[in-house]
Amino acid sequence: MRPQSSGSLSLRIPVMAMICALLVCATCLAQNPKVLAPHKPVAPRVPRHREWDKPAVSQAVTGGLWRTDGNFKSTVYLDNMLKEDSLTVTPVLHLANGVAYTLAPVTLEPSGTAAIDINQSLAKQGVAPYATLSGYVEVQYQWGWSAICGSVWNVDTTHSLIFVYSLRPAPVLSAPQDNQAANGNVQPQQTFEGMWWKEEPNVSGFVGLSNLTERPISASVQTLDAGNQPIASHSVTISPNGTKIVELTELLSTTASIGGVVVTWNGNLDELAVNSSLEDAAVGYSARMPLGVRPDASAKVSQHSYAELGLMTGPADPMMSFPSGVVFTPYSVLRNLSEQQVSVTPTIWWMQSGAPRSAQLPQLTLGAHQTTRLDMPALLTTAGLKNHQGSFNIVLDTVGPKGAVLLDAGSVDQSYTYVFGVVPRGVGESASKGMQYWSTANGDDTMVTLWNPADEAQDFVFTLFYTGGHYLYPIHLEARATHTFNVSEIIHSGIPDSEGNVIPAAIQSGSAEIAGLAGENQQILVALDSGIYNVRKATCGGVVCDNCNGFISIFLINNPFAVAVGRSTQEFAMAQWNTGTNYDYTNQSTWSSSNTGVATVNAGLFSGISPGQTGVAFTLLGVPPAATPCAPAGSPPPECPGPVDPNGGGTVNSTPRIDSISPTWGQVGKSVTVTISGSGFGTSPTIGLSGSGITVTYGSPRNDTSIAATFTIAPNASVGFQDVTVTNNTTGDGSTPTSSPVGFQVTPAVATPVNYHIVSESNLNDGSLFFTYTWSSSTGSQADLYQCTIGESVFYPNYPTGSYTWPLPMVQSSTNPTVLSGPGTYQSSTDTNKPPGGYSTPYSAKSFNATQRWWWSCSNYNNNATQTLAPDVTITRTTFKDTDGFWKYQITKLGYTNTVKLPNQ
Amino acid sequence: MKRIAKFSPVVLLMGVLFVVSPRAEQDNDRTSCSLIEQALKDYQQIKTAGKRHDIAKYFEPDGGLQFPARTRYVYPKCDYLHVDVEFELAKPTEIASGPDDRVISVSKLYVEYPAKD
């Protein structure tokens, strides 16, 4: 079929001239600049800290058109993008008349998927599942960011029809906007522009309009012919939360075979969900009818590349089990949504004898709002692929306003029953990309096509997520190579992955992800397309949204934070990703301090110069934002956004610093002269105490580095620790920074252990932290502690449980609490915080905390009751996959950390 | 020293037969009884008047809080098996233990979760 466009001059160039113009692979590669794969440093992953999460708020995805009748079955497929958190969602079915049915909540496990049968859900509401109904889906949940994506699959197996529509984040509806509409004020006009084409004369189409607001919306749908002359116009008013389906029956009678469609309404862009398709139920033909937003008139002209992967030509691949005689013909349709010309240069890529081959075709020009259809047979002939059987890719390099080109492509058989749609996608650098859903159930299979746009080889890992586990499928793609596989091949292989995982035979669905070997945040350059096809039902649905993994927030771990004068403290610039994972971008950020007289900074290491307060600015370099670009709605085609440089800020307080306090204890009913040494105290510092019963009398010196004071301890003062701080009252900038606290121990009148402190720490090779402690007697004689005991109690999670079983893969149980002690007359002890006794596979990321409490008791004081010997500390144990790809065990306590690699890797 | 529970070797044997953990399965392919028998034999090698470095041939220090003059040990092949040993320190003025510390008393072998802190 020849394109009916009159503006596409290049397609009329005689074949021989095109052959002359054709540049075949080796030549074009030699002439074009090399496209390199991203080689960017990968920020290290840090263990999950839920306390860093943004506060949960109401979230929703909405808009997917559903329709039921005696033949159509509709299913909502949902994907939880969080990798370590389950999520409970509440689906709501909005009927065309605005009536809403709230369905039972559904819990999705981490990276989990759920399928909700709309027909059966309606039946549970007392509505016949075969009733002719339509509407849209809304999925509500609580989370700190958008973490659910999904789509609605409408399948009529009787007529071999399939229509897939994506869910997108719900619009933010504010009362003023609604009031504005109620008051009759003019709402902004919005326009979606799309295209239609007819594979055969009986193709028609429809446009579903769902009103996501609480006010009526009036909309118009206009169909245009190839010359952009109106064919028909439809005006509808959609009731609040209602849906109307506009049938484009005029396409049946028009002599045109290609054209445009324009949808306009007044309101905000995201308030009307527009879902459209082409169909001919008589032959089982169904295809997308893409729509997009017209680019802004000020959009800059720039270059963009789009890939249409896995187009098929010739007899169907025997591996796909199509009936014999099925022959595919590829199609590729384009429309220019802008007012400016757009040039398009197609290049065909295919694999031959395991090596990539390419042929660059002559450039064509798309006029303003012009739709054209590539003459694929002619182009294949031009490329020397007239008799090619199998799959190939088309890459379209365009020059025009960003978002100007609307694309659709696929392959259709000679009976128009098998339509293997391809979602054109932008080619660009990204981090990992999620695939919402795959299925091998009930005759389904999922075909995945990957193309390496770089002129150098890349390695990836394709992870299949499913209920109860995941499977890692390594993929090596040579420069410009294409790799196509069916998910069923991986499942049926039974080959254990690098972690020993085998997909259970019962698994038939899940989600997936393509990532670099270094993790989900590694920048990669890869194009991916997938389709779930069912030969028996003669249906094929493309995954219409990409999950572009990326950051959803950046932050400092501590804000505000403090650094002592003369000391340094490391602050960390973190990015939280849509998957819930946190990454440390400290070393991939720029840092600055707004007052270097107070504090300076180098790579996140802050040094206190003088007491006061200063602002902190940091910029993360090259981090992709999370996005879920979808087709057909929204700016076409979907493309993961490129990396950006997000920036943030904070506050640092440079504080006085206490180096020592001597003595560290005093007895009730007595006075003790205390000397506090440090820096940044200023000229008139004050001492703070966290408890009562101690009166401070200042002596001399009382200056920037030293304070002498008498602590008068009341007879009834509480025995135990009080925090001592020093506040600088003379910074000059109005701030009164206070030092970090040090402990001062109030002891009873009898001999008790005092001055318990760490003497040394070392990391052992097995992953242990090894501490040595000493203490002394308040009387000065260790022997006086003969009635005293020194001990520790370690409290594990779920205390008191008798015993605590550590989370796998850490294989260990501990008495909860673990209580150990010895005579106070000893002068020292050691404390070894050991790793678990073993590790189980497959390894996974886990973490838990234990609280360690030191205590003393003396039989001659307070009935031998336990007293605090030192402040409680937290022991954190974690297993995690490090950026070097190895699983590791890590323990942290009191700022000390030991990390070791888990065995058998 | 506070201790939650101690058992005689007979009770210990019964206890170990009921305590089957993943770690025990990993580290010990033999039957529990033969391991206990070996532990008893190794335990009997610890003699009063022996040295700390002699014990290290058969047992290793448990985790958690420990004192130079009183040390808990676990059996490396099954760290649920413990023995407590008291020492006379060769260098009592130093805060660390030494290999030449002399054994002055040995507890019975007993069963308890290893201390990991």
Coordinates of N, CA, C and O in Angstrom, one line a residue, chain A residues 772 775 792 794 796 803 806 811-813 815 820-822 826-835 837 839 852 855 877, chain B residues 1-4 22-23 26 60-70 72 86 92-95 113-117:
Chain A
T772 N 36.9 -3.7 73.7 CA 37.4 -3.9 75.1 C 37.0 -2.7 75.9 O 37.1 -1.5 75.5
W775 N 36.4 -0.2 83.5 CA 35.6 0.6 84.5 C 36.4 0.7 85.8 O 37.5 0.0 85.9
E792 N 25.3 -7.1 80.9 CA 24.7 -6.5 79.7 C 23.4 -7.3 79.5 O 23.3 -8.5 79.8
V794 N 20.9 -7.8 76.1 CA 20.7 -7.5 74.7 C 19.2 -7.9 74.3 O 18.9 -9.0 74.4
Y796 N 16.4 -8.3 71.5 CA 16.2 -8.5 70.1 C 14.7 -8.1 69.8 O 13.9 -7.9 70.7
S803 N 13.2 -16.6 72.7 CA 14.3 -16.6 71.8 C 13.9 -15.9 70.5 O 12.7 -15.7 70.3
W806 N 16.8 -15.0 63.8 CA 17.2 -13.9 62.9 C 16.5 -14.1 61.6 O 16.3 -15.3 61.1
V811 N 21.2 -17.2 59.5 CA 20.7 -18.4 60.2 C 21.3 -18.4 61.6 O 22.5 -18.6 61.8
Q812 N 20.4 -18.0 62.5 CA 20.8 -17.9 63.9 C 19.6 -17.7 64.8 O 18.6 -17.1 64.4
S813 N 19.7 -18.2 66.0 CA 18.7 -17.9 67.0 C 19.4 -17.4 68.2 O 20.6 -17.8 68.5
T815 N 18.9 -16.1 72.5 CA 18.1 -15.9 73.7 C 17.7 -14.4 73.7 O 18.5 -13.6 73.5
L820 N 24.2 -11.4 80.1 CA 25.5 -11.9 80.5 C 26.1 -11.0 81.6 O 25.9 -9.7 81.5
S821 N 26.9 -11.5 82.5 CA 27.4 -10.6 83.6 C 28.6 -11.3 84.2 O 29.0 -12.4 84.0
G822 N 29.3 -10.5 85.1 CA 30.5 -10.9 85.8 C 30.7 -10.0 87.0 O 30.1 -9.0 87.2
Y826 N 36.3 -7.3 88.6 CA 37.2 -7.3 87.4 C 37.3 -5.9 86.9 O 36.4 -5.0 87.1
Q827 N 38.4 -5.6 86.2 CA 38.6 -4.2 85.8 C 38.3 -4.0 84.3 O 38.4 -2.9 83.8
S828 N 38.1 -5.2 83.6 CA 37.9 -5.0 82.1 C 37.0 -6.1 81.6 O 36.8 -7.2 82.3
S829 N 36.5 -5.9 80.4 CA 35.7 -6.9 79.8 C 35.9 -6.8 78.3 O 36.3 -5.7 77.8
T830 N 35.5 -7.8 77.5 CA 35.4 -7.7 76.1 C 34.0 -7.9 75.6 O 33.2 -8.5 76.4
D831 N 33.7 -7.5 74.4 CA 32.3 -7.7 73.9 C 32.5 -7.9 72.4 O 33.0 -7.1 71.7
T832 N 32.1 -9.1 72.0 CA 32.2 -9.5 70.6 C 30.8 -9.6 70.0 O 29.9 -10.4 70.4
N833 N 30.5 -8.7 69.0 CA 29.2 -8.7 68.3 C 29.4 -9.6 67.0 O 30.0 -9.1 66.0
K834 N 29.0 -10.8 67.1 CA 29.3 -11.8 66.1 C 28.3 -11.8 64.9 O 27.2 -11.4 65.1
P835 N 28.7 -12.4 63.8 CA 27.8 -12.6 62.7 C 27.0 -13.8 63.0 O 27.2 -14.5 63.9
G837 N 25.6 -17.7 62.6 CA 26.3 -18.9 62.5 C 26.4 -19.4 61.1 O 27.3 -20.1 60.7
Y839 N 24.5 -18.8 56.7 CA 23.6 -18.1 55.8 C 22.9 -19.1 54.9 O 23.5 -20.1 54.4
Q852 N 21.4 -2.9 73.0 CA 22.4 -3.4 74.1 C 22.3 -2.4 75.2 O 22.5 -1.2 75.1
W855 N 24.6 -2.5 82.5 CA 24.1 -2.3 83.8 C 25.0 -2.7 84.9 O 26.0 -3.5 84.6
R877 N 22.2 -5.2 62.2 CA 22.7 -6.3 61.3 C 21.9 -6.3 60.0 O 20.7 -6.2 60.0
Chain B
M1 N 28.5 -15.4 88.2 CA 27.9 -15.1 86.8 C 26.5 -15.6 86.7 O 26.2 -16.7 87.1
K2 N 25.7 -14.8 86.2 CA 24.3 -15.2 86.0 C 24.2 -16.1 84.8 O 24.8 -16.0 83.8
R3 N 23.4 -17.1 84.9 CA 23.3 -18.1 83.9 C 21.8 -18.6 83.8 O 21.2 -18.8 84.9
I4 N 21.3 -18.6 82.7 CA 19.8 -18.9 82.6 C 19.6 -20.4 82.9 O 18.7 -20.8 83.6
P22 N 19.1 -25.1 61.4 CA 19.8 -25.1 60.0 C 21.3 -25.1 60.2 O 22.0 -25.7 59.4
R23 N 21.8 -24.3 61.2 CA 23.3 -24.3 61.3 C 23.8 -25.7 61.6 O 24.8 -26.1 61.1
Q26 N 23.9 -27.7 58.7 CA 25.0 -27.3 57.7 C 26.3 -27.8 58.1 O 27.1 -28.3 57.3
E60 N 36.2 -22.4 71.2 CA 36.4 -21.0 70.9 C 35.6 -20.1 71.7 O 34.5 -20.6 72.2
P61 N 36.0 -18.9 72.0 CA 35.2 -18.0 72.9 C 33.8 -17.7 72.3 O 33.7 -17.5 71.1
D62 N 32.9 -17.7 73.2 CA 31.5 -17.3 72.8 C 31.5 -15.7 72.5 O 32.5 -15.0 72.9
G63 N 30.5 -15.3 71.9 CA 30.3 -13.8 71.7 C 29.8 -13.1 72.9 O 29.6 -13.7 74.0
G64 N 29.5 -11.8 72.8 CA 28.9 -11.1 73.9 C 29.9 -10.7 74.9 O 31.2 -10.7 74.7
L65 N 29.4 -10.3 76.1 CA 30.3 -9.8 77.2 C 31.1 -10.9 77.7 O 30.6 -12.0 78.1
Q66 N 32.4 -10.7 77.9 CA 33.3 -11.7 78.4 C 34.3 -11.0 79.3 O 34.6 -9.8 79.2
F67 N 34.8 -11.8 80.3 CA 35.8 -11.2 81.2 C 37.1 -12.1 81.1 O 37.0 -13.3 81.0
P68 N 38.2 -11.4 81.3 CA 39.5 -12.1 81.1 C 39.6 -13.3 82.1 O 40.1 -14.4 81.7
A69 N 39.1 -13.1 83.3 CA 39.3 -14.2 84.3 C 38.1 -15.2 84.3 O 38.2 -16.2 85.0
R70 N 37.2 -15.0 83.4 CA 36.0 -15.9 83.4 C 35.5 -15.9 81.9 O 34.9 -14.9 81.5
R72 N 33.4 -17.8 78.6 CA 32.5 -18.8 78.1 C 33.1 -19.2 76.7 O 33.5 -18.4 75.9
E86 N 37.3 -20.6 84.4 CA 37.9 -19.5 85.1 C 39.4 -19.6 85.1 O 39.9 -20.8 85.1
P92 N 48.0 -10.0 85.7 CA 46.7 -9.5 86.2 C 46.6 -8.0 86.1 O 45.4 -7.5 86.2
T93 N 47.6 -7.3 85.9 CA 47.5 -5.8 85.8 C 47.1 -5.4 84.4 O 46.7 -4.2 84.2
E94 N 47.1 -6.3 83.4 CA 46.7 -5.9 82.1 C 45.2 -6.2 81.9 O 44.7 -7.1 82.5
I95 N 44.6 -5.5 81.0 CA 43.2 -5.6 80.9 C 42.8 -6.7 79.9 O 41.7 -7.2 79.9
Y113 N 21.8 -21.3 73.6 CA 22.1 -20.5 72.3 C 23.4 -19.8 72.5 O 23.7 -19.3 73.5
P114 N 24.2 -19.8 71.4 CA 25.4 -19.0 71.5 C 25.1 -17.5 71.6 O 24.1 -17.0 71.1
A115 N 25.9 -16.8 72.4 CA 25.7 -15.4 72.5 C 26.4 -14.7 71.3 O 27.5 -14.9 71.0
K116 N 25.6 -13.9 70.6 CA 26.1 -13.1 69.5 C 26.1 -11.6 69.7 O 26.7 -10.9 69.0
D117 N 25.3 -11.2 70.7 CA 25.0 -9.8 71.1 C 24.4 -9.1 69.9 O 24.9 -8.9 68.9

